[in-house]
XYZ file of N, CA and C in Angstrom:
516
model
N -89.358 227.663 256.183
C -89.974 228.842 256.732
C -90.789 229.567 255.676
N -90.242 229.727 254.483
C -90.979 230.429 253.430
C -92.260 229.677 253.083
N -92.163 228.350 253.085
C -93.335 227.560 252.744
C -94.444 227.777 253.772
N -94.071 227.744 255.047
C -95.062 227.952 256.106
C -95.636 229.359 256.004
N -94.772 230.329 255.799
C -95.227 231.717 255.674
C -96.160 231.847 254.474
N -95.769 231.209 253.356
C -96.592 231.265 252.146
C -97.965 230.659 252.378
N -98.023 229.524 253.062
C -99.306 228.890 253.357
C -100.139 229.791 254.259
N -99.475 230.334 255.233
C -100.198 231.223 256.155
C -100.767 232.417 255.398
N -99.974 232.920 254.468
C -100.411 234.065 253.680
C -101.623 233.696 252.814
N -101.619 232.504 252.213
C -102.743 232.074 251.387
C -104.001 231.876 252.229
N -103.856 231.296 253.405
C -105.001 231.109 254.295
C -105.566 232.461 254.678
N -104.688 233.405 254.977
C -105.120 234.745 255.343
C -105.861 235.408 254.177
N -105.350 235.225 252.959
C -105.998 235.805 251.787
C -107.373 235.197 251.565
N -107.500 233.871 251.752
C -108.801 233.222 251.598
C -109.789 233.734 252.649
N -109.323 233.908 253.854
C -110.194 234.427 254.911
C -110.646 235.840 254.574
N -109.749 236.625 254.012
C -110.091 237.997 253.640
C -111.136 238.017 252.525
N -111.034 237.087 251.578
C -112.000 237.010 250.487
C -113.373 236.648 251.039
N -113.432 235.685 251.964
C -114.704 235.286 252.566
C -115.321 236.447 253.337
N -114.518 237.208 254.030
C -115.020 238.317 254.820
C -115.389 239.507 253.941
N -114.784 239.613 252.801
C -114.956 240.825 252.015
C -116.402 241.051 251.582
N -117.161 240.006 251.282
C -118.560 240.195 250.901
C -119.346 240.732 252.093
N -119.130 240.152 253.259
C -119.804 240.628 254.466
C -119.423 242.076 254.740
N -118.130 242.376 254.579
C -117.676 243.747 254.813
C -118.298 244.712 253.819
N -118.376 244.306 252.560
C -118.953 245.190 251.537
C -120.424 245.482 251.834
N -121.186 244.451 252.174
C -122.601 244.645 252.472
C -122.760 245.491 253.737
N -121.930 245.215 254.744
C -121.991 245.983 255.986
C -121.687 247.454 255.719
N -120.643 247.711 254.945
C -120.289 249.092 254.636
C -121.411 249.788 253.867
N -122.037 249.085 252.963
C -123.123 249.659 252.164
C -124.342 249.965 253.035
N -124.690 249.060 253.927
C -125.899 249.206 254.734
C -125.688 250.083 255.973
N -124.572 249.885 256.673
C -124.401 250.484 258.001
C -123.640 251.809 257.998
N -122.605 251.903 257.218
C -121.726 253.064 257.310
C -122.405 254.405 256.983
N -123.417 254.449 256.123
C -124.064 255.750 255.890
C -124.701 256.358 257.142
N -124.887 255.572 258.175
C -125.555 256.046 259.392
C -124.569 256.463 260.485
N -123.283 256.483 260.176
C -122.277 256.762 261.205
C -122.437 258.164 261.798
N -122.754 259.157 260.977
C -122.901 260.521 261.504
C -124.099 260.640 262.438
N -125.207 260.009 262.077
C -126.394 260.037 262.940
C -126.101 259.334 264.259
N -125.396 258.215 264.197
C -125.044 257.489 265.418
C -124.098 258.311 266.288
N -123.151 258.990 265.651
C -122.222 259.809 266.429
C -122.950 260.989 267.081
N -123.862 261.605 266.356
C -124.634 262.706 266.926
C -125.433 262.261 268.144
N -126.071 261.117 268.032
C -126.832 260.584 269.170
C -125.897 260.230 270.318
N -124.762 259.658 269.985
C -123.792 259.276 271.025
C -123.266 260.509 271.746
N -123.047 261.604 271.015
C -122.588 262.847 271.644
C -123.628 263.366 272.632
N -124.880 263.322 272.234
C -125.932 263.818 273.127
C -126.126 262.894 274.329
N -125.896 261.606 274.144
C -126.056 260.674 275.260
C -124.880 260.751 276.232
N -123.671 260.762 275.695
C -122.486 260.692 276.549
C -121.973 262.056 276.959
N -122.247 263.066 276.151
C -121.768 264.431 276.378
C -120.245 264.514 276.390
N -119.618 263.645 275.639
C -118.163 263.625 275.551
C -117.777 263.054 274.195
N -116.924 263.765 273.477
C -116.519 263.306 272.143
C -115.809 261.970 272.202
N -114.898 261.794 273.152
C -114.168 260.527 273.212
C -115.091 259.382 273.618
N -116.016 259.626 274.558
C -116.982 258.588 274.936
C -117.921 258.277 273.778
N -118.295 259.312 273.030
C -119.168 259.107 271.872
C -118.461 258.274 270.810
N -117.184 258.577 270.564
C -116.415 257.785 269.601
C -116.329 256.331 270.050
N -116.088 256.129 271.330
C -116.025 254.759 271.855
C -117.358 254.051 271.696
N -118.447 254.754 271.989
C -119.773 254.154 271.881
C -120.093 253.783 270.436
N -119.789 254.671 269.504
C -120.039 254.382 268.090
C -119.160 253.221 267.626
N -117.892 253.227 268.046
C -116.999 252.134 267.662
C -117.511 250.806 268.200
N -117.917 250.794 269.453
C -118.435 249.555 270.041
C -119.734 249.131 269.353
N -120.551 250.103 268.985
C -121.795 249.802 268.264
C -121.489 249.124 266.939
N -120.538 249.684 266.191
C -120.202 249.096 264.890
C -119.533 247.731 265.037
N -118.736 247.569 266.071
C -118.118 246.251 266.291
C -119.187 245.205 266.598
N -120.127 245.556 267.466
C -121.208 244.624 267.803
C -122.082 244.361 266.579
N -122.358 245.422 265.821
C -123.202 245.269 264.639
C -122.528 244.374 263.602
N -121.229 244.568 263.386
C -120.529 243.732 262.407
C -120.498 242.282 262.862
N -120.256 242.095 264.146
C -120.210 240.735 264.692
C -121.563 240.036 264.528
N -122.656 240.779 264.686
C -123.997 240.204 264.606
C -124.648 240.450 263.247
N -123.866 240.848 262.265
C -124.441 241.234 260.969
C -125.128 240.078 260.267
N -124.774 238.863 260.603
C -125.440 237.703 260.018
C -126.913 237.658 260.428
N -127.248 238.278 261.557
C -128.622 238.294 262.045
C -129.445 239.409 261.399
N -128.780 240.378 260.807
C -129.466 241.489 260.164
C -130.069 241.023 258.844
N -131.316 241.432 258.596
C -131.979 241.080 257.348
C -131.777 242.219 256.358
N -131.029 241.943 255.305
C -130.723 242.964 254.315
C -132.016 243.530 253.738
N -132.059 244.859 253.615
C -133.234 245.527 253.079
C -134.163 246.062 254.158
N -133.969 245.633 255.410
C -134.769 246.193 256.499
C -134.112 247.485 256.969
N -134.668 248.103 257.984
C -134.177 249.409 258.432
C -132.900 249.259 259.250
N -131.779 249.421 258.586
C -130.473 249.267 259.229
C -130.241 250.351 260.270
N -130.719 251.559 260.004
C -130.532 252.668 260.937
C -131.185 252.344 262.282
N -132.408 251.860 262.252
C -133.105 251.497 263.489
C -132.383 250.357 264.197
N -131.880 249.396 263.439
C -131.146 248.260 264.007
C -129.880 248.745 264.710
N -129.152 249.648 264.066
C -127.933 250.194 264.661
C -128.239 251.023 265.906
N -129.318 251.822 265.850
C -129.695 252.608 267.024
C -130.070 251.705 268.196
N -130.678 250.587 267.891
C -131.036 249.641 268.962
C -129.774 249.111 269.633
N -128.792 248.734 268.839
C -127.527 248.238 269.380
C -126.855 249.334 270.208
N -126.793 250.544 269.658
C -126.141 251.649 270.360
C -126.875 251.990 271.655
N -128.186 252.038 271.598
C -128.972 252.373 272.783
C -128.763 251.337 273.881
N -128.838 250.077 273.529
C -128.623 249.024 274.527
C -127.219 249.086 275.105
N -126.242 249.347 274.266
C -124.857 249.459 274.728
C -124.712 250.621 275.693
N -125.287 251.763 275.324
C -125.195 252.938 276.196
C -125.883 252.698 277.526
N -127.101 252.180 277.482
C -127.860 251.981 278.715
C -127.129 251.009 279.633
N -126.603 249.933 279.077
C -125.864 248.968 279.903
C -124.632 249.609 280.524
N -123.888 250.386 279.735
C -122.699 251.068 280.270
C -123.087 252.128 281.281
N -124.159 252.880 280.987
C -124.600 253.947 281.881
C -124.992 253.369 283.231
N -125.772 252.304 283.223
C -126.198 251.689 284.484
C -124.996 251.181 285.272
N -124.035 250.598 284.559
C -122.830 250.099 285.233
C -122.037 251.260 285.836
N -121.915 252.367 285.077
C -121.188 253.533 285.591
C -121.879 254.128 286.805
N -123.215 254.179 286.783
C -123.955 254.718 287.920
C -123.680 253.877 289.155
N -123.707 252.573 288.996
C -123.440 251.697 290.140
C -122.009 251.875 290.630
N -121.056 251.971 289.707
C -119.658 252.176 290.099
C -119.495 253.511 290.813
N -120.145 254.540 290.298
C -120.037 255.853 290.897
C -120.620 255.866 292.311
N -121.747 255.163 292.495
C -122.341 255.083 293.824
C -121.381 254.434 294.815
N -120.643 253.461 294.334
C -119.697 252.760 295.203
C -118.468 253.629 295.465
N -117.924 254.244 294.402
C -116.669 254.980 294.514
C -116.820 256.387 295.079
N -117.972 256.982 294.885
C -118.159 258.366 295.320
C -119.330 258.444 296.288
N -119.021 258.668 297.538
C -120.068 258.810 298.531
C -120.594 260.226 298.574
N -121.555 260.483 299.437
C -122.149 261.820 299.577
C -121.117 262.862 299.969
N -120.173 262.486 300.805
C -119.165 263.448 301.254
C -118.318 263.945 300.090
N -117.955 263.064 299.188
C -117.122 263.475 298.061
C -117.879 264.439 297.151
N -119.140 264.170 296.924
C -119.948 265.040 296.070
C -120.094 266.412 296.712
N -120.349 266.447 298.012
C -120.499 267.730 298.711
C -119.209 268.546 298.653
N -118.081 267.913 298.880
C -116.799 268.613 298.842
C -116.509 269.150 297.442
N -116.798 268.365 296.432
C -116.560 268.797 295.060
C -117.409 270.028 294.738
N -118.637 270.049 295.189
C -119.517 271.184 294.913
C -119.003 272.454 295.594
N -118.499 272.322 296.822
C -118.001 273.504 297.525
C -116.680 274.003 296.956
N -115.815 273.104 296.520
C -114.495 273.505 296.035
C -114.522 273.988 294.588
N -115.256 273.298 293.742
C -115.304 273.635 292.325
C -116.737 273.442 291.845
N -117.294 274.466 291.275
C -118.628 274.333 290.707
C -118.474 273.653 289.342
N -118.953 272.410 289.190
C -118.710 271.651 287.954
C -119.191 272.348 286.679
N -120.329 273.025 286.728
C -120.850 273.669 285.525
C -119.929 274.770 285.014
N -119.224 275.441 285.928
C -118.357 276.530 285.498
C -117.138 276.024 284.728
N -116.755 274.773 284.945
C -115.585 274.220 284.260
C -115.943 273.384 283.042
N -117.237 273.142 282.805
C -117.663 272.262 281.720
C -117.089 272.656 280.350
N -117.181 273.941 279.926
C -116.638 274.283 278.608
C -115.132 274.046 278.495
N -114.415 274.183 279.585
C -112.972 273.990 279.561
C -112.609 272.510 279.529
N -113.319 271.718 280.303
C -113.007 270.300 280.395
C -113.523 269.510 279.204
N -114.621 269.960 278.599
C -115.238 269.218 277.500
C -115.729 270.181 276.421
N -114.809 270.780 275.654
C -115.210 271.789 274.669
C -116.097 271.230 273.553
N -115.892 269.959 273.187
C -116.711 269.384 272.126
C -118.179 269.363 272.525
N -118.448 268.957 273.754
C -119.830 268.929 274.219
C -120.409 270.332 274.299
N -119.599 271.288 274.689
C -120.078 272.664 274.771
C -120.522 273.153 273.396
N -119.782 272.793 272.351
C -120.148 273.196 270.987
C -121.415 272.481 270.544
N -121.492 271.176 270.798
C -122.680 270.414 270.414
C -123.907 270.947 271.133
N -123.751 271.270 272.403
C -124.874 271.780 273.196
C -125.426 273.084 272.639
N -124.602 273.857 271.949
C -125.057 275.128 271.401
C -126.089 274.931 270.304
N -126.107 273.749 269.682
C -127.029 273.500 268.587
C -128.458 273.267 269.066
N -128.648 272.869 270.305
C -129.983 272.693 270.858
C -130.282 273.865 271.767
N -131.543 274.241 271.836
C -131.880 275.393 272.671
C -131.570 275.094 274.128
N -131.259 276.149 274.865
C -130.923 276.006 276.281
C -132.075 275.413 277.069
N -133.305 275.792 276.718
C -134.466 275.273 277.441
C -134.593 273.768 277.263
N -134.390 273.303 276.053
C -134.486 271.868 275.778
C -133.389 271.126 276.523
N -132.178 271.659 276.474
C -131.068 271.005 277.170
C -131.319 270.932 278.667
N -131.802 272.016 279.245
C -132.087 272.017 280.676
C -133.168 271.003 281.011
N -134.187 270.947 280.181
C -135.270 269.985 280.422
C -134.769 268.553 280.295
N -133.947 268.283 279.276
C -133.435 266.931 279.082
C -132.495 266.498 280.208
N -131.815 267.444 280.824
C -130.918 267.122 281.938
C -131.680 266.478 283.096
N -132.936 266.853 283.246
C -133.725 266.365 284.374
C -134.531 265.113 284.038
N -134.454 264.677 282.791
C -135.181 263.487 282.366
C -134.290 262.270 282.595
N -134.815 261.230 283.227
C -134.008 260.014 283.412
C -133.506 259.486 282.074
N -132.353 258.851 282.092
C -131.679 258.428 280.859
C -132.553 257.529 279.993
N -133.335 256.639 280.591
C -134.173 255.744 279.793
C -135.181 256.524 278.966
N -135.738 257.600 279.541
C -136.704 258.420 278.817
C -136.002 259.351 277.839
N -134.816 259.849 278.210
C -134.064 260.750 277.348
C -133.694 260.052 276.047
N -133.350 258.778 276.126
C -132.994 258.016 274.931
C -134.177 257.977 273.971
N -135.380 257.776 274.491
C -136.580 257.726 273.656
C -136.786 259.058 272.944
N -136.636 260.165 273.667
C -136.791 261.490 273.074
C -135.743 261.701 271.990
N -134.510 261.338 272.280
C -133.425 261.506 271.304
C -133.738 260.751 270.011
N -134.126 259.479 270.153
C -134.342 258.654 268.969
C -135.544 259.120 268.152
N -136.614 259.514 268.828
C -137.814 259.896 268.075
C -137.759 261.333 267.580
N -137.449 262.273 268.457
C -137.544 263.681 268.076
C -136.316 264.210 267.352
N -135.153 263.722 267.688
C -133.939 264.250 267.068
C -133.540 263.434 265.843
N -133.694 262.095 265.932
C -133.258 261.254 264.814
C -134.401 260.781 263.929
N -135.631 261.127 264.306
C -136.758 260.867 263.429
C -137.179 259.419 263.288
N -136.810 258.571 264.236
C -137.270 257.187 264.156
C -138.749 257.138 264.514
N -139.457 256.195 263.919
C -140.871 256.034 264.241
C -141.008 255.474 265.655
N -142.220 255.596 266.216
C -142.436 255.067 267.565
C -142.162 253.567 267.611
N -142.517 252.871 266.564
C -142.261 251.424 266.497
C -140.754 251.153 266.504
N -140.002 251.924 265.730
C -138.554 251.745 265.679
C -137.919 252.085 267.015
N -138.407 253.136 267.673
C -137.899 253.498 268.990
C -138.212 252.383 269.977
N -139.440 251.886 269.938
C -139.835 250.796 270.841
C -138.952 249.578 270.640
N -138.654 249.261 269.380
C -137.751 248.130 269.107
C -136.349 248.414 269.615
N -135.887 249.657 269.433
C -134.522 250.015 269.832
C -134.319 249.920 271.335
N -135.319 250.329 272.098
C -135.160 250.304 273.557
C -135.865 249.101 274.183
N -136.360 248.230 273.321
C -136.978 246.967 273.754
C -138.133 247.157 274.724
N -139.064 248.037 274.322
C -140.291 248.210 275.107
C -141.493 248.066 274.199
């Protein structure tokens, strides 16, 4: 048993050594952008826990595909592209699920019984705090912009990506 355990331990150590260079380069290139990605995720999802999940999924996908990343290129734009695609795919799926699960009658009843905007600060205090950082006019305007266009505004105007980087991120 000790021999098998010892061999397993050595194999595990060798695997860790092989991964460690990839991890070191990934941490050097990608991790400095975690705050920017989280900020964008908060504005996209409007929920701290959803934003954390989105950033985590972005980093998992990025690490998995890190062999495709060319070291020295714009890692921030590459990460935003992964995050944007992940969000849009999840958002579209949620919209379809919501259409199936929630009919017009449910929405009408919810509006009459509880006004959703009045409970927003209580149900999602993190988003309420984040929302305070942007002007009310901008937030109201962005609420009415379809998600595909809102992502473009977020990436270019808030995160300062160039139009080319935004175009690459949203694949247009």
